[in-house]
Amino acid sequence: MTDFFKGIPQIRYEGPESTNDFAFRHYNPDEILMGKRMEDHLRFAVAYWHSFAWPGGDPFGGQTFERPWFGEGMAQAKLKADVAFEMFDILGVPFYCFHDADMRPEGATFAESLKNLNEVADYIGEKQQGHKARLLWGTANMFSHRRWMAGAATNPDPDVYAYAAATVKANMDVTHRLGGQNYVLWGGREGYETLLNTDLKAERAHAGRFLQQVVDYKLRIGFKGTILIEPKPQEPSKHQYDYDVATVYGFLKDFGLEGEVRVNIEQGHAILAGHSFEHEIALAASLGIFGSIDMNRNDYQSGWDTDQFPNNHAEKALAFYEILRAGGYTTGGTNFDAKLRRQSLDPEDLILAHVGGMDTCARALKSAAALLDSGELEAARKARYAGWDSPKAQAMLKGSLEDAAARVTAEKLEPKPRSGRQERLENLWNRFV
């Protein structure tokens, strides 16, 4: 045991009336909703990078956090793992997620970095044996180091492509070894800053071939988890090839991967793309590529991805409604891709941020489950489209444009607009949240 969280108790459920800061008011892991335990619905995960590797900077200022494990040695990396698993135990979370650069010291060569990664992964594997938390997903940081400044799979230099392949292979191996349930590719630099020096067609083709190679490797090593792409429209690149769910789906279709790869959707990224979180989830589900989520929120007055912890259950309920409506997670989960504010320096801040986020999600889930279980919203939706259930309407879809057009004359059609009843449904929604 380390002393970092000394004096902080294990967080337990005490109910909505509790005034104890170090207790859950809404997250009760064993509560049954729609036939499943709340913990199994939410599948919470802690992000290794924001919670243990992030130094507290922002676009205008550097490090504010001082952590005893900060540094480049193996001793610090193992201390970081010790503290991480202590936090997982305090919160009772079932999962965590990582980038390679979060866990291991950067080596002078690829071989040294790989050696460091494997040593830390072995240490974490040992820790998993005595703790509850397991790996939800692993990924590679292919955006921070200067070698990635022009991209990884989309880099104009084929040597960087090869370096990216070696990096992803190493992290897939570690994820597989640690029993990870997914592997994520976030193309932070897979885009362009100006078309003046960019062959867009070539870069997109290289990215597609890279993903095909990733899927082929997954099958060769027998990794049973899901390959996920995380959409984001911009930042750091001006325009990224994985802009949003619709863009990713088109990309997957182009390269024959729509049956092999799903998406990890982040609230903040959805907002940056001009969408809502629930829109991206609903669209992914309708296309058959929904996989997992990164849970956070943006500051709507800032122009960048602020990765704040969620605190608005009514807003998140819309997202969880679509997740439940789609059948819930399979290998995915609710990963807190969220970080403290740079003035939140104390160990208890890290715990309480997650407590608040977990309670927000649990309250949102309960609201969403109650509404879905009532069937009222789904009945209203079904009634709105009921006309399409008729044999005549279905025949029109199967027929020609001329057949559909002929109905107007033959049946003297003069359709009258009907209310969408939005306000009525918003009032219904508010009854549950």
Coordinates of C-alpha atoms in Angstrom, one line a residue:
M1 CA 0.0 0.0 0.0
T2 CA 1.1 3.6 -0.7
D3 CA 0.2 6.6 1.3
F4 CA -1.2 8.7 -1.5
F5 CA -4.9 8.1 -0.7
K6 CA -4.2 7.8 3.1
G7 CA -7.4 8.4 5.1
I8 CA -9.8 8.1 2.2
P9 CA -12.3 5.3 2.8
Q10 CA -13.7 2.8 0.3
I11 CA -16.7 4.4 -1.4
R12 CA -20.0 2.7 -0.7
Y13 CA -23.6 3.3 -1.6
E14 CA -25.5 5.2 1.1
G15 CA -28.5 6.4 -0.9
P16 CA -29.9 9.8 -2.1
E17 CA -30.2 11.3 1.4
S18 CA -26.6 10.8 2.4
T19 CA -24.6 13.9 3.2
N20 CA -21.3 11.9 3.2
D21 CA -19.0 13.3 0.4
F22 CA -17.2 9.9 0.3
A23 CA -20.3 7.8 -0.5
F24 CA -22.4 7.1 -3.6
R25 CA -25.9 8.5 -3.6
H26 CA -27.1 6.8 -6.8
Y27 CA -24.6 4.3 -7.8
N28 CA -25.6 1.0 -6.2
P29 CA -23.6 -1.7 -8.1
D30 CA -26.1 -4.5 -7.1
E31 CA -29.3 -2.6 -7.9
I32 CA -31.3 -4.5 -10.6
L33 CA -32.5 -2.4 -13.6
M34 CA -34.2 -4.2 -16.5
G35 CA -33.0 -7.6 -15.3
K36 CA -29.3 -6.6 -14.9
R37 CA -27.1 -5.3 -12.1
M38 CA -26.3 -1.6 -12.3
E39 CA -22.5 -2.4 -12.4
D40 CA -23.0 -4.7 -15.3
H41 CA -25.0 -2.0 -17.2
L42 CA -22.5 0.8 -16.7
R43 CA -19.2 -1.1 -16.8
F44 CA -17.2 1.9 -15.4
A45 CA -13.6 2.3 -16.3
V46 CA -10.9 4.8 -15.1
A47 CA -8.6 6.4 -17.7
Y48 CA -5.0 5.8 -16.8
W49 CA -3.8 8.9 -18.8
H50 CA -6.0 11.6 -17.2
S51 CA -6.0 10.2 -13.7
F52 CA -2.3 9.3 -13.3
A53 CA -0.3 10.6 -16.2
W54 CA -1.8 14.1 -16.8
P55 CA 0.3 16.9 -15.2
G56 CA -2.5 19.5 -14.9
G57 CA -1.7 21.7 -17.9
D58 CA -3.9 23.5 -20.4
P59 CA -3.3 25.2 -23.7
F60 CA -2.0 28.3 -21.9
G61 CA 0.0 26.9 -19.0
G62 CA 2.1 23.9 -17.9
Q63 CA 2.2 21.5 -15.0
T64 CA 0.3 22.2 -11.8
F65 CA 0.2 18.7 -10.3
E66 CA 3.0 17.2 -8.3
R67 CA 2.7 13.4 -8.0
P68 CA 5.2 11.1 -6.4
W69 CA 5.2 8.8 -9.4
F70 CA 6.0 11.6 -12.0
G71 CA 9.3 10.8 -13.7
E72 CA 10.8 8.5 -16.3
G73 CA 12.1 5.6 -14.2
M74 CA 10.7 2.1 -13.9
A75 CA 10.2 2.6 -10.1
Q76 CA 7.9 5.5 -10.8
A77 CA 6.0 3.5 -13.3
K78 CA 5.4 0.7 -10.8
L79 CA 4.4 3.2 -8.1
K80 CA 1.9 4.7 -10.5
A81 CA 0.4 1.2 -11.0
D82 CA 0.3 0.7 -7.2
V83 CA -1.6 4.0 -6.7
A84 CA -3.9 3.3 -9.7
F85 CA -5.1 -0.1 -8.3
E86 CA -5.6 1.5 -4.9
M87 CA -7.9 4.0 -6.5
F88 CA -9.7 1.3 -8.5
D89 CA -10.3 -0.5 -5.2
I90 CA -11.5 2.6 -3.4
L91 CA -14.0 3.3 -6.1
G92 CA -14.9 -0.4 -6.8
V93 CA -14.7 0.1 -10.5
P94 CA -14.5 -3.1 -12.6
F95 CA -12.3 -1.7 -15.4
Y96 CA -9.5 0.7 -16.4
C97 CA -8.0 1.8 -19.8
F98 CA -4.5 2.9 -20.9
H99 CA -2.2 4.2 -23.5
D100 CA 1.3 2.7 -23.7
A101 CA 2.9 6.1 -22.9
D102 CA 0.8 6.4 -19.7
M103 CA 2.2 3.2 -18.2
R104 CA 5.8 2.9 -19.3
P105 CA 8.8 5.2 -19.5
E106 CA 9.8 6.3 -23.0
G107 CA 13.0 4.6 -24.1
A108 CA 15.8 5.9 -26.2
T109 CA 14.9 3.3 -28.9
F110 CA 11.8 1.4 -29.8
A111 CA 13.3 -1.8 -28.4
E112 CA 13.8 0.0 -25.0
S113 CA 10.3 1.4 -25.0
L114 CA 9.0 -2.1 -25.8
K115 CA 11.0 -3.7 -23.0
N116 CA 9.7 -1.1 -20.6
L117 CA 6.1 -1.7 -21.8
N118 CA 6.3 -5.4 -21.3
E119 CA 7.9 -5.0 -17.8
V120 CA 5.1 -2.7 -16.6
A121 CA 2.4 -4.9 -18.3
D122 CA 3.8 -7.9 -16.4
Y123 CA 3.6 -5.9 -13.2
I124 CA 0.1 -4.9 -13.9
G125 CA -0.8 -8.4 -14.8
E126 CA 0.3 -9.5 -11.3
K127 CA -1.7 -6.7 -9.7
Q128 CA -4.8 -7.9 -11.6
Q129 CA -4.6 -11.2 -9.8
G130 CA -5.2 -9.6 -6.4
H131 CA -7.6 -6.9 -7.4
K132 CA -11.1 -6.6 -9.0
A133 CA -10.3 -4.2 -11.8
R134 CA -9.6 -5.6 -15.3
L135 CA -8.6 -4.0 -18.6
L136 CA -11.5 -2.6 -20.6
W137 CA -9.2 -1.5 -23.5
G138 CA -5.7 -0.6 -24.4
T139 CA -4.5 1.8 -27.0
A140 CA -1.3 3.4 -28.3
N141 CA -0.3 7.1 -27.9
M142 CA 0.6 8.0 -31.5
F143 CA 0.1 11.7 -31.2
S144 CA 2.3 13.2 -28.4
H145 CA 5.9 12.4 -29.6
R146 CA 7.3 14.6 -32.3
R147 CA 7.7 11.5 -34.6
W148 CA 3.9 11.6 -35.0
M149 CA 3.6 15.3 -35.9
A150 CA 2.5 14.4 -39.5
G151 CA 0.4 11.4 -38.5
A152 CA 1.0 7.7 -37.9
A153 CA -0.7 5.5 -40.5
T154 CA -1.3 8.6 -42.6
N155 CA 2.3 9.9 -42.3
P156 CA 4.0 10.8 -45.7
D157 CA 7.1 8.9 -44.4
P158 CA 6.7 5.0 -44.8
D159 CA 9.2 4.5 -42.0
V160 CA 6.8 6.2 -39.6
Y161 CA 4.0 3.9 -40.9
A162 CA 6.2 1.0 -40.0
Y163 CA 6.9 2.5 -36.5
A164 CA 3.1 2.9 -36.1
A165 CA 2.6 -0.8 -37.0
A166 CA 5.2 -1.9 -34.5
T167 CA 3.6 0.3 -31.8
V168 CA 0.1 -1.0 -32.4
K169 CA 1.3 -4.6 -32.6
A170 CA 3.1 -4.2 -29.2
N171 CA 0.0 -2.7 -27.6
M172 CA -2.4 -5.2 -29.0
D173 CA -0.1 -8.0 -27.7
V174 CA -0.2 -6.4 -24.2
T175 CA -3.9 -5.8 -24.3
H176 CA -4.4 -9.5 -25.3
R177 CA -2.1 -10.7 -22.6
L178 CA -3.9 -8.6 -19.9
G179 CA -7.3 -9.9 -21.0
G180 CA -8.5 -6.6 -22.5
Q181 CA -12.0 -6.7 -23.9
N182 CA -11.3 -4.1 -26.7
Y183 CA -8.5 -2.3 -28.5
V184 CA -9.0 1.3 -29.5
L185 CA -7.4 3.4 -32.3
W186 CA -7.7 7.1 -31.8
G187 CA -6.1 8.9 -34.8
G188 CA -5.1 12.1 -33.0
R189 CA -2.8 13.1 -35.9
E190 CA -4.6 11.1 -38.6
G191 CA -5.7 14.2 -40.6
Y192 CA -4.2 17.2 -42.2
E193 CA -3.5 20.9 -41.4
T194 CA -3.4 22.2 -45.0
L195 CA -4.1 20.7 -48.4
L196 CA -1.1 22.5 -49.8
N197 CA 1.2 19.7 -48.7
T198 CA -1.3 16.8 -48.4
D199 CA -2.2 13.9 -50.7
L200 CA -5.6 13.3 -49.1
K201 CA -6.4 10.3 -51.3
A202 CA -3.2 8.5 -50.4
E203 CA -3.4 9.2 -46.7
R204 CA -6.9 7.9 -46.5
A205 CA -5.9 4.8 -48.4
H206 CA -3.0 4.2 -46.1
A207 CA -5.2 4.6 -43.1
G208 CA -7.6 2.0 -44.5
R209 CA -4.9 -0.5 -45.2
F210 CA -3.5 0.0 -41.8
L211 CA -6.8 -0.8 -40.2
Q212 CA -7.2 -3.9 -42.4
Q213 CA -3.8 -5.0 -41.1
V214 CA -4.8 -4.4 -37.5
V215 CA -8.0 -6.6 -38.0
D216 CA -5.9 -9.3 -39.7
Y217 CA -3.5 -9.3 -36.8
K218 CA -6.3 -9.5 -34.3
L219 CA -7.6 -12.7 -35.9
R220 CA -4.1 -14.2 -36.2
I221 CA -3.3 -13.9 -32.4
G222 CA -6.8 -15.0 -31.4
F223 CA -7.8 -11.7 -29.7
K224 CA -11.5 -12.0 -29.0
G225 CA -12.0 -8.4 -28.1
T226 CA -13.5 -5.6 -30.3
I227 CA -11.5 -3.2 -32.4
L228 CA -12.8 0.3 -31.9
I229 CA -12.2 3.6 -33.6
E230 CA -12.8 6.8 -31.7
P231 CA -14.2 9.6 -33.9
K232 CA -13.0 13.2 -33.5
P233 CA -13.4 16.1 -35.9
Q234 CA -10.4 18.3 -35.1
E235 CA -7.8 19.1 -32.5
P236 CA -5.0 18.4 -32.8
S237 CA -5.3 18.1 -36.6
K238 CA -7.4 20.7 -38.4
H239 CA -9.4 18.1 -40.2
Q240 CA -9.3 14.4 -39.1
Y241 CA -10.3 11.4 -41.3
D242 CA -12.4 10.0 -38.4
Y243 CA -14.6 13.2 -38.1
D244 CA -17.7 11.6 -36.6
V245 CA -19.7 8.3 -36.6
A246 CA -21.1 8.8 -40.1
T247 CA -17.6 9.5 -41.5
V248 CA -16.1 6.5 -39.8
Y249 CA -18.9 4.3 -41.1
G250 CA -18.3 5.4 -44.7
F251 CA -14.6 4.8 -44.1
L252 CA -15.2 1.3 -42.8
K253 CA -17.5 0.5 -45.8
D254 CA -14.9 1.6 -48.2
F255 CA -12.4 -0.8 -46.8
G256 CA -14.7 -3.7 -46.1
L257 CA -14.4 -3.4 -42.3
E258 CA -18.0 -2.5 -41.2
G259 CA -18.4 -6.0 -39.8
E260 CA -15.1 -6.0 -38.0
V261 CA -14.7 -2.6 -36.3
R262 CA -17.0 -0.5 -34.1
V263 CA -16.8 2.9 -32.5
N264 CA -15.9 4.3 -29.1
I265 CA -17.9 7.6 -28.9
E266 CA -16.8 10.5 -26.7
Q267 CA -19.2 13.1 -25.5
G268 CA -16.7 15.9 -26.0
H269 CA -15.8 14.8 -29.5
A270 CA -19.5 14.6 -30.5
I271 CA -19.9 18.2 -29.4
L272 CA -16.9 19.3 -31.3
A273 CA -18.3 17.7 -34.4
G274 CA -21.5 19.7 -34.1
H275 CA -23.6 16.8 -32.8
S276 CA -25.1 15.6 -29.6
F277 CA -23.8 12.6 -27.7
E278 CA -27.1 10.8 -28.0
H279 CA -27.1 11.4 -31.8
E280 CA -23.8 9.8 -32.3
I281 CA -24.8 6.8 -30.1
A282 CA -28.1 6.4 -31.8
L283 CA -26.5 6.6 -35.3
A284 CA -23.8 4.1 -34.4
A285 CA -26.4 1.7 -33.1
S286 CA -28.6 2.0 -36.2
L287 CA -25.5 1.3 -38.4
G288 CA -24.5 -1.7 -36.2
I289 CA -21.2 -0.3 -35.1
F290 CA -21.8 0.9 -31.5
G291 CA -19.2 -0.3 -29.2
S292 CA -18.3 1.8 -26.2
I293 CA -18.2 5.4 -24.8
D294 CA -15.8 7.8 -23.3
M295 CA -17.8 9.7 -20.7
N296 CA -17.0 13.4 -20.0
R297 CA -18.4 16.9 -20.8
N298 CA -17.1 20.0 -22.6
D299 CA -17.2 23.5 -21.4
Y300 CA -19.5 24.9 -24.0
Q301 CA -17.9 28.3 -23.8
S302 CA -14.4 27.0 -24.7
G303 CA -13.1 26.1 -28.1
W304 CA -11.3 23.0 -27.2
D305 CA -11.9 19.5 -25.7
T306 CA -11.9 20.2 -22.0
D307 CA -12.6 16.7 -20.8
Q308 CA -14.5 17.6 -17.6
F309 CA -16.3 15.0 -15.4
P310 CA -20.0 14.7 -16.1
N311 CA -22.3 16.5 -13.7
N312 CA -25.7 16.8 -15.5
H313 CA -27.7 13.6 -15.2
A314 CA -30.5 14.8 -17.4
E315 CA -28.2 15.4 -20.3
K316 CA -26.5 12.0 -19.8
A317 CA -29.9 10.2 -19.5
L318 CA -30.4 10.9 -23.2
A319 CA -27.2 9.0 -24.0
F320 CA -28.0 6.1 -21.7
Y321 CA -31.5 5.8 -23.2
E322 CA -30.0 5.2 -26.6
I323 CA -27.5 2.7 -25.2
L324 CA -30.2 0.8 -23.4
R325 CA -32.5 1.0 -26.5
A326 CA -29.6 -0.6 -28.5
G327 CA -29.4 -3.5 -26.1
G328 CA -26.6 -2.1 -23.9
Y329 CA -22.9 -2.8 -24.0
T330 CA -21.3 -6.1 -25.1
T331 CA -17.5 -5.7 -24.7
G332 CA -17.7 -1.9 -24.2
G333 CA -18.2 0.3 -21.2
T334 CA -18.3 3.8 -19.6
N335 CA -14.8 5.0 -19.5
F336 CA -14.1 8.3 -17.7
D337 CA -12.0 10.1 -20.3
A338 CA -12.1 13.0 -17.9
K339 CA -9.6 15.0 -15.9
L340 CA -9.4 17.2 -12.9
R341 CA -9.3 21.0 -13.2
R342 CA -5.7 22.2 -12.9
Q343 CA -6.4 23.8 -9.5
S344 CA -7.7 20.5 -8.0
L345 CA -4.5 19.4 -6.5
D346 CA -5.4 17.0 -3.7
P347 CA -5.7 13.2 -3.8
E348 CA -9.3 13.5 -2.5
D349 CA -10.2 15.6 -5.6
L350 CA -9.3 12.6 -7.8
I351 CA -11.6 10.3 -5.9
L352 CA -14.5 12.8 -5.5
A353 CA -14.4 13.6 -9.2
H354 CA -15.1 10.0 -10.0
V355 CA -17.7 9.6 -7.3
G356 CA -19.6 12.5 -8.8
G357 CA -19.2 11.2 -12.3
M358 CA -20.3 7.7 -11.3
D359 CA -23.4 9.0 -9.4
T360 CA -24.3 11.3 -12.4
C361 CA -24.2 8.3 -14.7
A362 CA -26.1 6.0 -12.3
R363 CA -28.8 8.6 -11.9
A364 CA -29.0 9.0 -15.7
L365 CA -29.2 5.3 -16.2
K366 CA -32.0 4.9 -13.7
S367 CA -34.0 7.6 -15.5
A368 CA -33.4 6.2 -18.9
A369 CA -34.2 2.6 -17.7
A370 CA -37.5 3.7 -16.1
L371 CA -38.7 5.5 -19.3
L372 CA -37.7 2.7 -21.6
D373 CA -39.3 0.2 -19.3
S374 CA -42.5 2.2 -19.3
G375 CA -42.7 1.9 -23.0
E376 CA -44.4 5.3 -23.4
L377 CA -41.8 7.0 -25.6
E378 CA -41.4 3.9 -27.8
A379 CA -45.2 3.7 -28.2
A380 CA -45.3 7.3 -29.3
R381 CA -42.5 6.8 -31.7
K382 CA -44.1 3.6 -33.1
A383 CA -47.5 5.5 -33.5
R384 CA -45.8 8.2 -35.5
Y385 CA -44.6 5.7 -38.1
A386 CA -47.5 3.4 -38.0
G387 CA -48.6 4.2 -41.5
W388 CA -45.5 2.4 -42.8
D389 CA -46.7 -0.9 -41.4
S390 CA -49.5 -1.2 -44.0
P391 CA -49.0 -3.6 -46.9
K392 CA -49.6 -0.7 -49.3
A393 CA -46.7 1.3 -47.9
Q394 CA -44.3 -1.7 -47.9
A395 CA -45.3 -2.5 -51.5
M396 CA -44.5 1.2 -52.4
L397 CA -41.0 0.8 -51.0
K398 CA -40.4 -2.3 -53.0
G399 CA -41.8 -0.9 -56.2
S400 CA -40.7 1.8 -58.6
L401 CA -40.6 5.6 -58.4
E402 CA -43.4 5.6 -61.0
D403 CA -45.6 3.3 -58.9
A404 CA -45.2 5.6 -55.9
A405 CA -46.0 8.6 -58.0
A406 CA -49.1 7.0 -59.5
R407 CA -50.7 6.7 -56.1
V408 CA -51.0 10.4 -55.8
T409 CA -53.3 10.6 -58.9
A410 CA -55.1 7.3 -58.4
E411 CA -55.9 7.9 -54.7
K412 CA -56.2 11.7 -55.0
L413 CA -53.7 12.1 -52.2
E414 CA -53.5 15.4 -50.4
P415 CA -51.5 14.7 -47.2
K416 CA -52.1 16.9 -44.2
P417 CA -49.2 17.6 -41.9
R418 CA -49.4 16.0 -38.4
S419 CA -47.9 17.3 -35.2
G420 CA -44.6 15.8 -34.1
R421 CA -45.7 16.4 -30.5
Q422 CA -42.2 17.4 -29.4
E423 CA -43.3 19.4 -26.4
R424 CA -45.5 16.6 -25.2
L425 CA -42.6 14.1 -25.4
E426 CA -40.2 16.6 -23.7
N427 CA -42.7 16.8 -20.9
L428 CA -42.8 13.0 -20.8
W429 CA -39.1 12.9 -20.6
N430 CA -39.0 15.4 -17.8
R431 CA -41.3 13.2 -15.7
F432 CA -38.6 10.6 -15.6
V433 CA -35.4 12.7 -15.2

